[in-house]
Amino acid sequence: MNDDATINAWLNAAVQHHEAGEVNDARDYYMKVLDADPLNERALQLAGLLCLQAGELDGAEGLLKAALEVNPESSTIPNHLGAIALQRGDLKSAAAFFEESVKLNPTYLEAHFNLGVALRGLDDLTGAIDALEAAHRVDPDNDLVLQWCGMVCRELGELGEGAEFLVRALQLNPDNLQALQILGDIFVDLKEWREAEECLRKAVELDPKSPQLHGKLANMLYQQGRMEEAGIEFEVALAGAPGDPSLTGGMALVKVSSGALEEARVLADQAIAADDTSIEAYFALAQMHKAAGDDAAAASAAAKVRELAPDNAEYLQRL
């Protein structure tokens, strides 16, 4: 029979190996503890967390549920079980676990944040922002929480409030790339072009090889009528992601605006072949056929844009 001192020594060794990323050694020591003391809550929970981090979801779930039976009042265990459900794509169960976690511990930052993520995935944006703002109240200086608050506010159409969250996130962490992108998107939505360009160019500086960022910058320049600059950015983006349908469709729009209608048609057809839901490509076809005087073909492409993007004011107003 092992005494408490021996079990504690094994548990400490397990934790040290766990923190060092030595999974097999950590697992061995956790199992030693549990062989000697099957109801050791800390060992059950940490072993479950180890399995979760290793992607062993079934093993993690079994260990964490056993730990919850030992201590039903734990707030961390439901949070970990919610993370398992989240990884499985079971957002409803994940949200229920996270709700239980914050009910047990109303100041549990990670659980509030995770609840916001799960509810957003369930398209409950109002619930998501409530959870994220609760996380913000727990830690007002967490730039990741601020970033998510800004993102969900934008999705709710609350652009001013979203911008405030994102500006604060960037004050805390000027290199928060996601916050820069989302703030740039908000400024594009508001047609505040100088601020949008400042955000997107800063984002490109931080990640110059990102086709997505060059594409965002290109789209912003296109909307201002700066076709030559937009074309350059689309070329850079397509060099990093050849054949990307959104980028190819965007380049087709630039070609239409510059009068290169045949090049635009070829590019739009390529984009549609890669993705027959490419709004940019159908919009480019509508513009190209309109410029070529083919009203029937233009109307057909425009109808497809309306079908794919019934709420996209940017495109619908220009059809």
PDB file of C-alpha atoms in Angstrom:
ATOM      1  CA  MET A   1       0.000   0.000   0.000  1.00  0.00           C
ATOM      2  CA  ASN A   2       1.367   3.411  -0.976  1.00  0.00           C
ATOM      3  CA  ASP A   3       1.311   6.285   1.511  1.00  0.00           C
ATOM      4  CA  ASP A   4       0.125   9.825   0.767  1.00  0.00           C
ATOM      5  CA  ALA A   5       3.687  11.113   0.433  1.00  0.00           C
ATOM      6  CA  THR A   6       4.458   8.609  -2.336  1.00  0.00           C
ATOM      7  CA  ILE A   7       1.246   9.385  -4.190  1.00  0.00           C
ATOM      8  CA  ASN A   8       1.922  13.122  -3.948  1.00  0.00           C
ATOM      9  CA  ALA A   9       5.463  12.599  -5.245  1.00  0.00           C
ATOM     10  CA  TRP A  10       4.107  10.687  -8.246  1.00  0.00           C
ATOM     11  CA  LEU A  11       1.502  13.398  -8.877  1.00  0.00           C
ATOM     12  CA  ASN A  12       4.132  16.125  -8.716  1.00  0.00           C
ATOM     13  CA  ALA A  13       6.308  14.170 -11.145  1.00  0.00           C
ATOM     14  CA  ALA A  14       3.322  13.762 -13.482  1.00  0.00           C
ATOM     15  CA  VAL A  15       2.667  17.498 -13.429  1.00  0.00           C
ATOM     16  CA  GLN A  16       6.318  18.298 -14.126  1.00  0.00           C
ATOM     17  CA  HIS A  17       6.371  15.949 -17.133  1.00  0.00           C
ATOM     18  CA  HIS A  18       2.996  17.316 -18.287  1.00  0.00           C
ATOM     19  CA  GLU A  19       4.199  20.920 -18.181  1.00  0.00           C
ATOM     20  CA  ALA A  20       7.361  19.898 -20.041  1.00  0.00           C
ATOM     21  CA  GLY A  21       5.294  18.301 -22.811  1.00  0.00           C
ATOM     22  CA  GLU A  22       6.555  14.806 -21.975  1.00  0.00           C
ATOM     23  CA  VAL A  23       3.224  13.109 -22.584  1.00  0.00           C
ATOM     24  CA  ASN A  24       4.171   9.465 -22.105  1.00  0.00           C
ATOM     25  CA  ASP A  25       6.049  10.042 -18.863  1.00  0.00           C
ATOM     26  CA  ALA A  26       3.224  12.218 -17.535  1.00  0.00           C
ATOM     27  CA  ARG A  27       0.675   9.549 -18.463  1.00  0.00           C
ATOM     28  CA  ASP A  28       2.678   6.858 -16.671  1.00  0.00           C
ATOM     29  CA  TYR A  29       2.795   8.828 -13.441  1.00  0.00           C
ATOM     30  CA  TYR A  30      -0.890   9.774 -13.589  1.00  0.00           C
ATOM     31  CA  MET A  31      -1.741   6.096 -14.020  1.00  0.00           C
ATOM     32  CA  LYS A  32       0.454   5.194 -11.049  1.00  0.00           C
ATOM     33  CA  VAL A  33      -1.492   7.658  -8.922  1.00  0.00           C
ATOM     34  CA  LEU A  34      -4.838   6.379 -10.131  1.00  0.00           C
ATOM     35  CA  ASP A  35      -3.871   2.742  -9.617  1.00  0.00           C
ATOM     36  CA  ALA A  36      -3.118   3.604  -6.006  1.00  0.00           C
ATOM     37  CA  ASP A  37      -5.965   6.105  -5.533  1.00  0.00           C
ATOM     38  CA  PRO A  38      -8.715   5.723  -8.183  1.00  0.00           C
ATOM     39  CA  LEU A  39     -10.710   8.649  -6.767  1.00  0.00           C
ATOM     40  CA  ASN A  40      -7.877  11.162  -6.800  1.00  0.00           C
ATOM     41  CA  GLU A  41      -9.706  14.107  -8.337  1.00  0.00           C
ATOM     42  CA  ARG A  42      -6.608  16.080  -9.299  1.00  0.00           C
ATOM     43  CA  ALA A  43      -5.046  13.105 -11.074  1.00  0.00           C
ATOM     44  CA  LEU A  44      -8.310  12.287 -12.867  1.00  0.00           C
ATOM     45  CA  GLN A  45      -8.725  15.868 -14.028  1.00  0.00           C
ATOM     46  CA  LEU A  46      -5.119  16.418 -15.096  1.00  0.00           C
ATOM     47  CA  ALA A  47      -4.938  13.037 -16.840  1.00  0.00           C
ATOM     48  CA  GLY A  48      -8.154  13.955 -18.651  1.00  0.00           C
ATOM     49  CA  LEU A  49      -6.662  17.290 -19.653  1.00  0.00           C
ATOM     50  CA  LEU A  50      -3.546  15.506 -20.911  1.00  0.00           C
ATOM     51  CA  CYS A  51      -5.715  13.261 -23.100  1.00  0.00           C
ATOM     52  CA  LEU A  52      -7.644  16.286 -24.349  1.00  0.00           C
ATOM     53  CA  GLN A  53      -4.431  18.062 -25.306  1.00  0.00           C
ATOM     54  CA  ALA A  54      -3.284  14.911 -27.104  1.00  0.00           C
ATOM     55  CA  GLY A  55      -6.556  14.700 -29.048  1.00  0.00           C
ATOM     56  CA  GLU A  56      -7.690  11.542 -27.251  1.00  0.00           C
ATOM     57  CA  LEU A  57     -11.243  12.737 -26.736  1.00  0.00           C
ATOM     58  CA  ASP A  58     -12.873   9.517 -25.553  1.00  0.00           C
ATOM     59  CA  GLY A  59     -10.199   8.924 -22.935  1.00  0.00           C
ATOM     60  CA  ALA A  60     -10.382  12.544 -21.820  1.00  0.00           C
ATOM     61  CA  GLU A  61     -14.152  12.388 -21.474  1.00  0.00           C
ATOM     62  CA  GLY A  62     -14.055   9.234 -19.340  1.00  0.00           C
ATOM     63  CA  LEU A  63     -11.438  10.613 -16.954  1.00  0.00           C
ATOM     64  CA  LEU A  64     -13.121  14.011 -16.618  1.00  0.00           C
ATOM     65  CA  LYS A  65     -16.548  12.526 -15.971  1.00  0.00           C
ATOM     66  CA  ALA A  66     -14.997  10.337 -13.275  1.00  0.00           C
ATOM     67  CA  ALA A  67     -13.437  13.456 -11.758  1.00  0.00           C
ATOM     68  CA  LEU A  68     -16.811  15.233 -11.866  1.00  0.00           C
ATOM     69  CA  GLU A  69     -18.399  12.367  -9.936  1.00  0.00           C
ATOM     70  CA  VAL A  70     -15.769  12.876  -7.240  1.00  0.00           C
ATOM     71  CA  ASN A  71     -16.307  16.646  -7.162  1.00  0.00           C
ATOM     72  CA  PRO A  72     -19.643  17.765  -8.699  1.00  0.00           C
ATOM     73  CA  GLU A  73     -18.966  21.366  -7.634  1.00  0.00           C
ATOM     74  CA  SER A  74     -15.843  21.751  -9.809  1.00  0.00           C
ATOM     75  CA  SER A  75     -16.179  24.559 -12.359  1.00  0.00           C
ATOM     76  CA  THR A  76     -13.100  23.575 -14.377  1.00  0.00           C
ATOM     77  CA  ILE A  77     -14.271  20.069 -15.240  1.00  0.00           C
ATOM     78  CA  PRO A  78     -17.428  21.186 -17.119  1.00  0.00           C
ATOM     79  CA  ASN A  79     -15.270  23.680 -19.008  1.00  0.00           C
ATOM     80  CA  HIS A  80     -12.954  20.861 -20.133  1.00  0.00           C
ATOM     81  CA  LEU A  81     -15.948  18.670 -21.041  1.00  0.00           C
ATOM     82  CA  GLY A  82     -17.291  21.588 -23.062  1.00  0.00           C
ATOM     83  CA  ALA A  83     -13.965  21.801 -24.892  1.00  0.00           C
ATOM     84  CA  ILE A  84     -14.324  18.119 -25.824  1.00  0.00           C
ATOM     85  CA  ALA A  85     -17.853  18.707 -27.139  1.00  0.00           C
ATOM     86  CA  LEU A  86     -16.599  21.748 -29.055  1.00  0.00           C
ATOM     87  CA  GLN A  87     -13.901  19.684 -30.757  1.00  0.00           C
ATOM     88  CA  ARG A  88     -16.522  17.097 -31.706  1.00  0.00           C
ATOM     89  CA  GLY A  89     -18.672  19.796 -33.256  1.00  0.00           C
ATOM     90  CA  ASP A  90     -21.455  19.317 -30.692  1.00  0.00           C
ATOM     91  CA  LEU A  91     -21.980  23.016 -30.038  1.00  0.00           C
ATOM     92  CA  LYS A  92     -25.227  22.624 -28.121  1.00  0.00           C
ATOM     93  CA  SER A  93     -23.662  20.273 -25.570  1.00  0.00           C
ATOM     94  CA  ALA A  94     -20.549  22.448 -25.399  1.00  0.00           C
ATOM     95  CA  ALA A  95     -22.637  25.518 -24.581  1.00  0.00           C
ATOM     96  CA  ALA A  96     -24.483  23.617 -21.853  1.00  0.00           C
ATOM     97  CA  PHE A  97     -21.195  22.586 -20.224  1.00  0.00           C
ATOM     98  CA  PHE A  98     -19.804  26.125 -20.398  1.00  0.00           C
ATOM     99  CA  GLU A  99     -23.021  27.531 -18.926  1.00  0.00           C
ATOM    100  CA  GLU A 100     -22.701  25.093 -16.015  1.00  0.00           C
ATOM    101  CA  SER A 101     -19.103  26.145 -15.544  1.00  0.00           C
ATOM    102  CA  VAL A 102     -19.860  29.874 -15.310  1.00  0.00           C
ATOM    103  CA  LYS A 103     -22.818  29.174 -13.041  1.00  0.00           C
ATOM    104  CA  LEU A 104     -20.445  27.439 -10.622  1.00  0.00           C
ATOM    105  CA  ASN A 105     -17.801  30.169 -11.005  1.00  0.00           C
ATOM    106  CA  PRO A 106     -19.097  33.504 -12.359  1.00  0.00           C
ATOM    107  CA  THR A 107     -15.534  34.872 -12.638  1.00  0.00           C
ATOM    108  CA  TYR A 108     -14.209  31.999 -14.777  1.00  0.00           C
ATOM    109  CA  LEU A 109     -12.789  33.882 -17.767  1.00  0.00           C
ATOM    110  CA  GLU A 110     -12.069  30.901 -20.009  1.00  0.00           C
ATOM    111  CA  ALA A 111     -15.548  29.434 -19.566  1.00  0.00           C
ATOM    112  CA  HIS A 112     -17.271  32.750 -20.394  1.00  0.00           C
ATOM    113  CA  PHE A 113     -15.086  33.071 -23.489  1.00  0.00           C
ATOM    114  CA  ASN A 114     -15.717  29.484 -24.569  1.00  0.00           C
ATOM    115  CA  LEU A 115     -19.459  29.988 -24.081  1.00  0.00           C
ATOM    116  CA  GLY A 116     -19.273  32.979 -26.411  1.00  0.00           C
ATOM    117  CA  VAL A 117     -17.453  30.913 -29.037  1.00  0.00           C
ATOM    118  CA  ALA A 118     -20.007  28.083 -28.816  1.00  0.00           C
ATOM    119  CA  LEU A 119     -23.040  30.393 -28.983  1.00  0.00           C
ATOM    120  CA  ARG A 120     -21.599  32.217 -31.990  1.00  0.00           C
ATOM    121  CA  GLY A 121     -21.224  28.825 -33.663  1.00  0.00           C
ATOM    122  CA  LEU A 122     -24.914  28.230 -32.936  1.00  0.00           C
ATOM    123  CA  ASP A 123     -25.733  31.598 -34.589  1.00  0.00           C
ATOM    124  CA  ASP A 124     -26.896  32.990 -31.243  1.00  0.00           C
ATOM    125  CA  LEU A 125     -25.030  36.265 -31.645  1.00  0.00           C
ATOM    126  CA  THR A 126     -26.893  38.024 -28.844  1.00  0.00           C
ATOM    127  CA  GLY A 127     -26.010  35.250 -26.409  1.00  0.00           C
ATOM    128  CA  ALA A 128     -22.453  35.216 -27.725  1.00  0.00           C
ATOM    129  CA  ILE A 129     -21.867  38.918 -27.104  1.00  0.00           C
ATOM    130  CA  ASP A 130     -23.408  38.625 -23.631  1.00  0.00           C
ATOM    131  CA  ALA A 131     -20.941  35.834 -22.774  1.00  0.00           C
ATOM    132  CA  LEU A 132     -17.988  37.661 -24.303  1.00  0.00           C
ATOM    133  CA  GLU A 133     -18.826  40.887 -22.493  1.00  0.00           C
ATOM    134  CA  ALA A 134     -18.991  38.864 -19.256  1.00  0.00           C
ATOM    135  CA  ALA A 135     -15.474  37.618 -20.045  1.00  0.00           C
ATOM    136  CA  HIS A 136     -14.439  41.224 -20.692  1.00  0.00           C
ATOM    137  CA  ARG A 137     -15.761  42.273 -17.298  1.00  0.00           C
ATOM    138  CA  VAL A 138     -13.640  39.561 -15.671  1.00  0.00           C
ATOM    139  CA  ASP A 139     -10.503  40.686 -17.538  1.00  0.00           C
ATOM    140  CA  PRO A 140     -10.892  44.123 -19.170  1.00  0.00           C
ATOM    141  CA  ASP A 141      -7.354  44.018 -20.581  1.00  0.00           C
ATOM    142  CA  ASN A 142      -7.538  40.733 -22.476  1.00  0.00           C
ATOM    143  CA  ASP A 143      -6.983  41.601 -26.140  1.00  0.00           C
ATOM    144  CA  LEU A 144      -8.299  38.243 -27.412  1.00  0.00           C
ATOM    145  CA  VAL A 145     -11.609  38.768 -25.612  1.00  0.00           C
ATOM    146  CA  LEU A 146     -11.785  42.338 -26.934  1.00  0.00           C
ATOM    147  CA  GLN A 147     -11.068  41.050 -30.448  1.00  0.00           C
ATOM    148  CA  TRP A 148     -13.963  38.578 -30.266  1.00  0.00           C
ATOM    149  CA  CYS A 149     -16.282  41.221 -28.811  1.00  0.00           C
ATOM    150  CA  GLY A 150     -15.432  43.431 -31.778  1.00  0.00           C
ATOM    151  CA  MET A 151     -15.980  40.625 -34.277  1.00  0.00           C
ATOM    152  CA  VAL A 152     -19.395  39.653 -32.909  1.00  0.00           C
ATOM    153  CA  CYS A 153     -20.468  43.298 -32.655  1.00  0.00           C
ATOM    154  CA  ARG A 154     -19.672  43.659 -36.350  1.00  0.00           C
ATOM    155  CA  GLU A 155     -21.749  40.565 -37.122  1.00  0.00           C
ATOM    156  CA  LEU A 156     -24.612  42.123 -35.125  1.00  0.00           C
ATOM    157  CA  GLY A 157     -24.266  45.329 -37.155  1.00  0.00           C
ATOM    158  CA  GLU A 158     -23.035  47.305 -34.142  1.00  0.00           C
ATOM    159  CA  LEU A 159     -20.075  48.783 -35.996  1.00  0.00           C
ATOM    160  CA  GLY A 160     -19.246  51.655 -33.676  1.00  0.00           C
ATOM    161  CA  GLU A 161     -19.201  49.497 -30.563  1.00  0.00           C
ATOM    162  CA  GLY A 162     -17.227  46.842 -32.416  1.00  0.00           C
ATOM    163  CA  ALA A 163     -14.624  49.405 -33.450  1.00  0.00           C
ATOM    164  CA  GLU A 164     -14.270  50.550 -29.838  1.00  0.00           C
ATOM    165  CA  PHE A 165     -13.522  47.005 -28.670  1.00  0.00           C
ATOM    166  CA  LEU A 166     -10.985  46.496 -31.455  1.00  0.00           C
ATOM    167  CA  VAL A 167      -9.215  49.817 -30.935  1.00  0.00           C
ATOM    168  CA  ARG A 168      -8.787  48.883 -27.273  1.00  0.00           C
ATOM    169  CA  ALA A 169      -7.485  45.425 -28.250  1.00  0.00           C
ATOM    170  CA  LEU A 170      -4.881  47.058 -30.476  1.00  0.00           C
ATOM    171  CA  GLN A 171      -3.875  49.520 -27.782  1.00  0.00           C
ATOM    172  CA  LEU A 172      -3.080  46.517 -25.600  1.00  0.00           C
ATOM    173  CA  ASN A 173      -1.486  44.492 -28.389  1.00  0.00           C
ATOM    174  CA  PRO A 174      -0.614  46.453 -31.558  1.00  0.00           C
ATOM    175  CA  ASP A 175       0.386  43.214 -33.314  1.00  0.00           C
ATOM    176  CA  ASN A 176      -3.003  41.513 -32.903  1.00  0.00           C
ATOM    177  CA  LEU A 177      -3.417  40.582 -36.557  1.00  0.00           C
ATOM    178  CA  GLN A 178      -7.012  39.407 -36.322  1.00  0.00           C
ATOM    179  CA  ALA A 179      -8.076  42.603 -34.548  1.00  0.00           C
ATOM    180  CA  LEU A 180      -6.428  44.675 -37.297  1.00  0.00           C
ATOM    181  CA  GLN A 181      -8.255  42.735 -40.012  1.00  0.00           C
ATOM    182  CA  ILE A 182     -11.650  43.005 -38.354  1.00  0.00           C
ATOM    183  CA  LEU A 183     -11.192  46.703 -37.582  1.00  0.00           C
ATOM    184  CA  GLY A 184     -10.177  47.226 -41.218  1.00  0.00           C
ATOM    185  CA  ASP A 185     -13.348  45.407 -42.302  1.00  0.00           C
ATOM    186  CA  ILE A 186     -15.457  47.657 -40.060  1.00  0.00           C
ATOM    187  CA  PHE A 187     -13.872  50.783 -41.525  1.00  0.00           C
ATOM    188  CA  VAL A 188     -14.561  49.410 -45.025  1.00  0.00           C
ATOM    189  CA  ASP A 189     -18.195  48.830 -43.995  1.00  0.00           C
ATOM    190  CA  LEU A 190     -18.314  52.454 -42.818  1.00  0.00           C
ATOM    191  CA  LYS A 191     -16.460  53.633 -45.950  1.00  0.00           C
ATOM    192  CA  GLU A 192     -13.855  55.299 -43.775  1.00  0.00           C
ATOM    193  CA  TRP A 193     -11.168  54.596 -46.322  1.00  0.00           C
ATOM    194  CA  ARG A 194      -8.133  56.206 -44.708  1.00  0.00           C
ATOM    195  CA  GLU A 195      -8.603  54.254 -41.482  1.00  0.00           C
ATOM    196  CA  ALA A 196      -9.381  51.046 -43.376  1.00  0.00           C
ATOM    197  CA  GLU A 197      -6.229  51.345 -45.457  1.00  0.00           C
ATOM    198  CA  GLU A 198      -4.124  52.068 -42.389  1.00  0.00           C
ATOM    199  CA  CYS A 199      -5.391  48.908 -40.661  1.00  0.00           C
ATOM    200  CA  LEU A 200      -5.032  46.638 -43.687  1.00  0.00           C
ATOM    201  CA  ARG A 201      -1.571  47.882 -44.653  1.00  0.00           C
ATOM    202  CA  LYS A 202      -0.425  47.359 -41.067  1.00  0.00           C
ATOM    203  CA  ALA A 203      -1.849  43.824 -41.216  1.00  0.00           C
ATOM    204  CA  VAL A 204       0.039  43.174 -44.476  1.00  0.00           C
ATOM    205  CA  GLU A 205       3.234  44.424 -42.844  1.00  0.00           C
ATOM    206  CA  LEU A 206       2.748  41.897 -40.041  1.00  0.00           C
ATOM    207  CA  ASP A 207       2.005  39.020 -42.430  1.00  0.00           C
ATOM    208  CA  PRO A 208       3.284  39.977 -45.894  1.00  0.00           C
ATOM    209  CA  LYS A 209       2.855  36.476 -47.333  1.00  0.00           C
ATOM    210  CA  SER A 210      -0.868  36.228 -46.585  1.00  0.00           C
ATOM    211  CA  PRO A 211      -2.939  36.046 -49.795  1.00  0.00           C
ATOM    212  CA  GLN A 212      -6.058  36.764 -47.751  1.00  0.00           C
ATOM    213  CA  LEU A 213      -4.689  40.060 -46.455  1.00  0.00           C
ATOM    214  CA  HIS A 214      -3.489  41.202 -49.876  1.00  0.00           C
ATOM    215  CA  GLY A 215      -6.951  40.286 -51.170  1.00  0.00           C
ATOM    216  CA  LYS A 216      -8.657  42.360 -48.479  1.00  0.00           C
ATOM    217  CA  LEU A 217      -6.430  45.316 -49.305  1.00  0.00           C
ATOM    218  CA  ALA A 218      -7.124  44.836 -53.020  1.00  0.00           C
ATOM    219  CA  ASN A 219     -10.884  44.795 -52.455  1.00  0.00           C
ATOM    220  CA  MET A 220     -10.687  47.974 -50.402  1.00  0.00           C
ATOM    221  CA  LEU A 221      -8.671  49.705 -53.136  1.00  0.00           C
ATOM    222  CA  TYR A 222     -11.115  48.454 -55.786  1.00  0.00           C
ATOM    223  CA  GLN A 223     -14.060  49.942 -53.899  1.00  0.00           C
ATOM    224  CA  GLN A 224     -12.305  53.320 -53.988  1.00  0.00           C
ATOM    225  CA  GLY A 225     -11.737  53.063 -57.732  1.00  0.00           C
ATOM    226  CA  ARG A 226      -7.961  52.692 -57.350  1.00  0.00           C
ATOM    227  CA  MET A 227      -7.806  50.012 -60.015  1.00  0.00           C
ATOM    228  CA  GLU A 228      -4.094  49.943 -60.752  1.00  0.00           C
ATOM    229  CA  GLU A 229      -3.210  49.515 -57.071  1.00  0.00           C
ATOM    230  CA  ALA A 230      -5.997  46.948 -56.630  1.00  0.00           C
ATOM    231  CA  GLY A 231      -4.678  44.940 -59.567  1.00  0.00           C
ATOM    232  CA  ILE A 232      -1.175  44.881 -58.094  1.00  0.00           C
ATOM    233  CA  GLU A 233      -2.494  43.604 -54.762  1.00  0.00           C
ATOM    234  CA  PHE A 234      -4.650  40.946 -56.447  1.00  0.00           C
ATOM    235  CA  GLU A 235      -1.594  39.784 -58.416  1.00  0.00           C
ATOM    236  CA  VAL A 236       0.389  39.427 -55.177  1.00  0.00           C
ATOM    237  CA  ALA A 237      -2.510  37.579 -53.558  1.00  0.00           C
ATOM    238  CA  LEU A 238      -2.931  35.200 -56.504  1.00  0.00           C
ATOM    239  CA  ALA A 239       0.801  34.483 -56.546  1.00  0.00           C
ATOM    240  CA  GLY A 240       0.355  33.087 -53.048  1.00  0.00           C
ATOM    241  CA  ALA A 241      -2.959  31.357 -53.743  1.00  0.00           C
ATOM    242  CA  PRO A 242      -3.200  30.537 -57.461  1.00  0.00           C
ATOM    243  CA  GLY A 243      -6.714  29.819 -58.616  1.00  0.00           C
ATOM    244  CA  ASP A 244      -8.413  31.031 -55.445  1.00  0.00           C
ATOM    245  CA  PRO A 245     -11.957  31.736 -56.669  1.00  0.00           C
ATOM    246  CA  SER A 246     -12.564  34.835 -54.551  1.00  0.00           C
ATOM    247  CA  LEU A 247      -9.261  36.409 -55.572  1.00  0.00           C
ATOM    248  CA  THR A 248      -9.707  35.402 -59.206  1.00  0.00           C
ATOM    249  CA  GLY A 249     -13.196  36.919 -59.196  1.00  0.00           C
ATOM    250  CA  GLY A 250     -11.797  40.090 -57.658  1.00  0.00           C
ATOM    251  CA  MET A 251      -9.169  40.347 -60.374  1.00  0.00           C
ATOM    252  CA  ALA A 252     -11.933  39.864 -62.949  1.00  0.00           C
ATOM    253  CA  LEU A 253     -13.684  42.926 -61.519  1.00  0.00           C
ATOM    254  CA  VAL A 254     -10.510  44.971 -61.929  1.00  0.00           C
ATOM    255  CA  LYS A 255     -10.204  43.813 -65.528  1.00  0.00           C
ATOM    256  CA  VAL A 256     -13.807  44.868 -66.245  1.00  0.00           C
ATOM    257  CA  SER A 257     -13.120  48.322 -64.831  1.00  0.00           C
ATOM    258  CA  SER A 258     -10.016  48.674 -66.981  1.00  0.00           C
ATOM    259  CA  GLY A 259     -11.923  47.617 -70.128  1.00  0.00           C
ATOM    260  CA  ALA A 260     -10.175  44.252 -70.560  1.00  0.00           C
ATOM    261  CA  LEU A 261     -13.491  42.430 -71.016  1.00  0.00           C
ATOM    262  CA  GLU A 262     -12.195  39.193 -72.513  1.00  0.00           C
ATOM    263  CA  GLU A 263      -9.610  38.788 -69.749  1.00  0.00           C
ATOM    264  CA  ALA A 264     -12.394  39.484 -67.242  1.00  0.00           C
ATOM    265  CA  ARG A 265     -14.608  36.792 -68.775  1.00  0.00           C
ATOM    266  CA  VAL A 266     -11.836  34.195 -68.682  1.00  0.00           C
ATOM    267  CA  LEU A 267     -11.036  34.986 -65.057  1.00  0.00           C
ATOM    268  CA  ALA A 268     -14.692  34.949 -64.006  1.00  0.00           C
ATOM    269  CA  ASP A 269     -15.231  31.595 -65.728  1.00  0.00           C
ATOM    270  CA  GLN A 270     -12.174  30.194 -63.940  1.00  0.00           C
ATOM    271  CA  ALA A 271     -13.486  31.403 -60.591  1.00  0.00           C
ATOM    272  CA  ILE A 272     -16.918  29.869 -61.182  1.00  0.00           C
ATOM    273  CA  ALA A 273     -15.363  26.585 -62.284  1.00  0.00           C
ATOM    274  CA  ALA A 274     -13.506  26.491 -58.960  1.00  0.00           C
ATOM    275  CA  ASP A 275     -16.480  27.683 -56.905  1.00  0.00           C
ATOM    276  CA  ASP A 276     -19.911  28.095 -58.444  1.00  0.00           C
ATOM    277  CA  THR A 277     -20.963  30.267 -55.497  1.00  0.00           C
ATOM    278  CA  SER A 278     -18.340  32.962 -56.157  1.00  0.00           C
ATOM    279  CA  ILE A 279     -20.228  36.246 -55.792  1.00  0.00           C
ATOM    280  CA  GLU A 280     -17.289  38.254 -57.133  1.00  0.00           C
ATOM    281  CA  ALA A 281     -17.163  36.152 -60.296  1.00  0.00           C
ATOM    282  CA  TYR A 282     -20.869  36.456 -61.114  1.00  0.00           C
ATOM    283  CA  PHE A 283     -20.777  40.177 -60.361  1.00  0.00           C
ATOM    284  CA  ALA A 284     -17.799  40.517 -62.710  1.00  0.00           C
ATOM    285  CA  LEU A 285     -19.722  38.619 -65.406  1.00  0.00           C
ATOM    286  CA  ALA A 286     -22.715  40.907 -64.925  1.00  0.00           C
ATOM    287  CA  GLN A 287     -20.510  43.977 -65.282  1.00  0.00           C
ATOM    288  CA  MET A 288     -18.607  42.509 -68.221  1.00  0.00           C
ATOM    289  CA  HIS A 289     -21.751  41.551 -70.168  1.00  0.00           C
ATOM    290  CA  LYS A 290     -23.297  44.945 -69.400  1.00  0.00           C
ATOM    291  CA  ALA A 291     -20.204  46.721 -70.759  1.00  0.00           C
ATOM    292  CA  ALA A 292     -20.297  44.466 -73.834  1.00  0.00           C
ATOM    293  CA  GLY A 293     -23.959  45.309 -74.455  1.00  0.00           C
ATOM    294  CA  ASP A 294     -25.283  41.783 -73.805  1.00  0.00           C
ATOM    295  CA  ASP A 295     -28.235  42.721 -71.589  1.00  0.00           C
ATOM    296  CA  ALA A 296     -29.678  39.206 -71.344  1.00  0.00           C
ATOM    297  CA  ALA A 297     -26.403  37.665 -70.158  1.00  0.00           C
ATOM    298  CA  ALA A 298     -25.876  40.577 -67.767  1.00  0.00           C
ATOM    299  CA  ALA A 299     -29.350  40.076 -66.282  1.00  0.00           C
ATOM    300  CA  SER A 300     -28.717  36.350 -65.845  1.00  0.00           C
ATOM    301  CA  ALA A 301     -25.429  36.943 -63.995  1.00  0.00           C
ATOM    302  CA  ALA A 302     -27.048  39.691 -61.897  1.00  0.00           C
ATOM    303  CA  ALA A 303     -29.846  37.315 -60.898  1.00  0.00           C
ATOM    304  CA  LYS A 304     -27.216  34.860 -59.701  1.00  0.00           C
ATOM    305  CA  VAL A 305     -25.594  37.592 -57.580  1.00  0.00           C
ATOM    306  CA  ARG A 306     -28.979  38.362 -55.994  1.00  0.00           C
ATOM    307  CA  GLU A 307     -29.529  34.671 -55.312  1.00  0.00           C
ATOM    308  CA  LEU A 308     -26.117  34.200 -53.687  1.00  0.00           C
ATOM    309  CA  ALA A 309     -25.974  37.498 -51.793  1.00  0.00           C
ATOM    310  CA  PRO A 310     -29.495  38.771 -51.129  1.00  0.00           C
ATOM    311  CA  ASP A 311     -28.274  40.999 -48.282  1.00  0.00           C
ATOM    312  CA  ASN A 312     -25.035  42.287 -49.803  1.00  0.00           C
ATOM    313  CA  ALA A 313     -25.762  45.973 -50.300  1.00  0.00           C
ATOM    314  CA  GLU A 314     -22.320  46.665 -51.794  1.00  0.00           C
ATOM    315  CA  TYR A 315     -23.010  44.501 -54.848  1.00  0.00           C
ATOM    316  CA  LEU A 316     -26.788  44.892 -55.117  1.00  0.00           C
ATOM    317  CA  GLN A 317     -26.619  48.679 -55.330  1.00  0.00           C
ATOM    318  CA  ARG A 318     -24.198  48.460 -58.256  1.00  0.00           C
ATOM    319  CA  LEU A 319     -26.027  45.891 -60.362  1.00  0.00           C
TER     320      LEU A 319
END
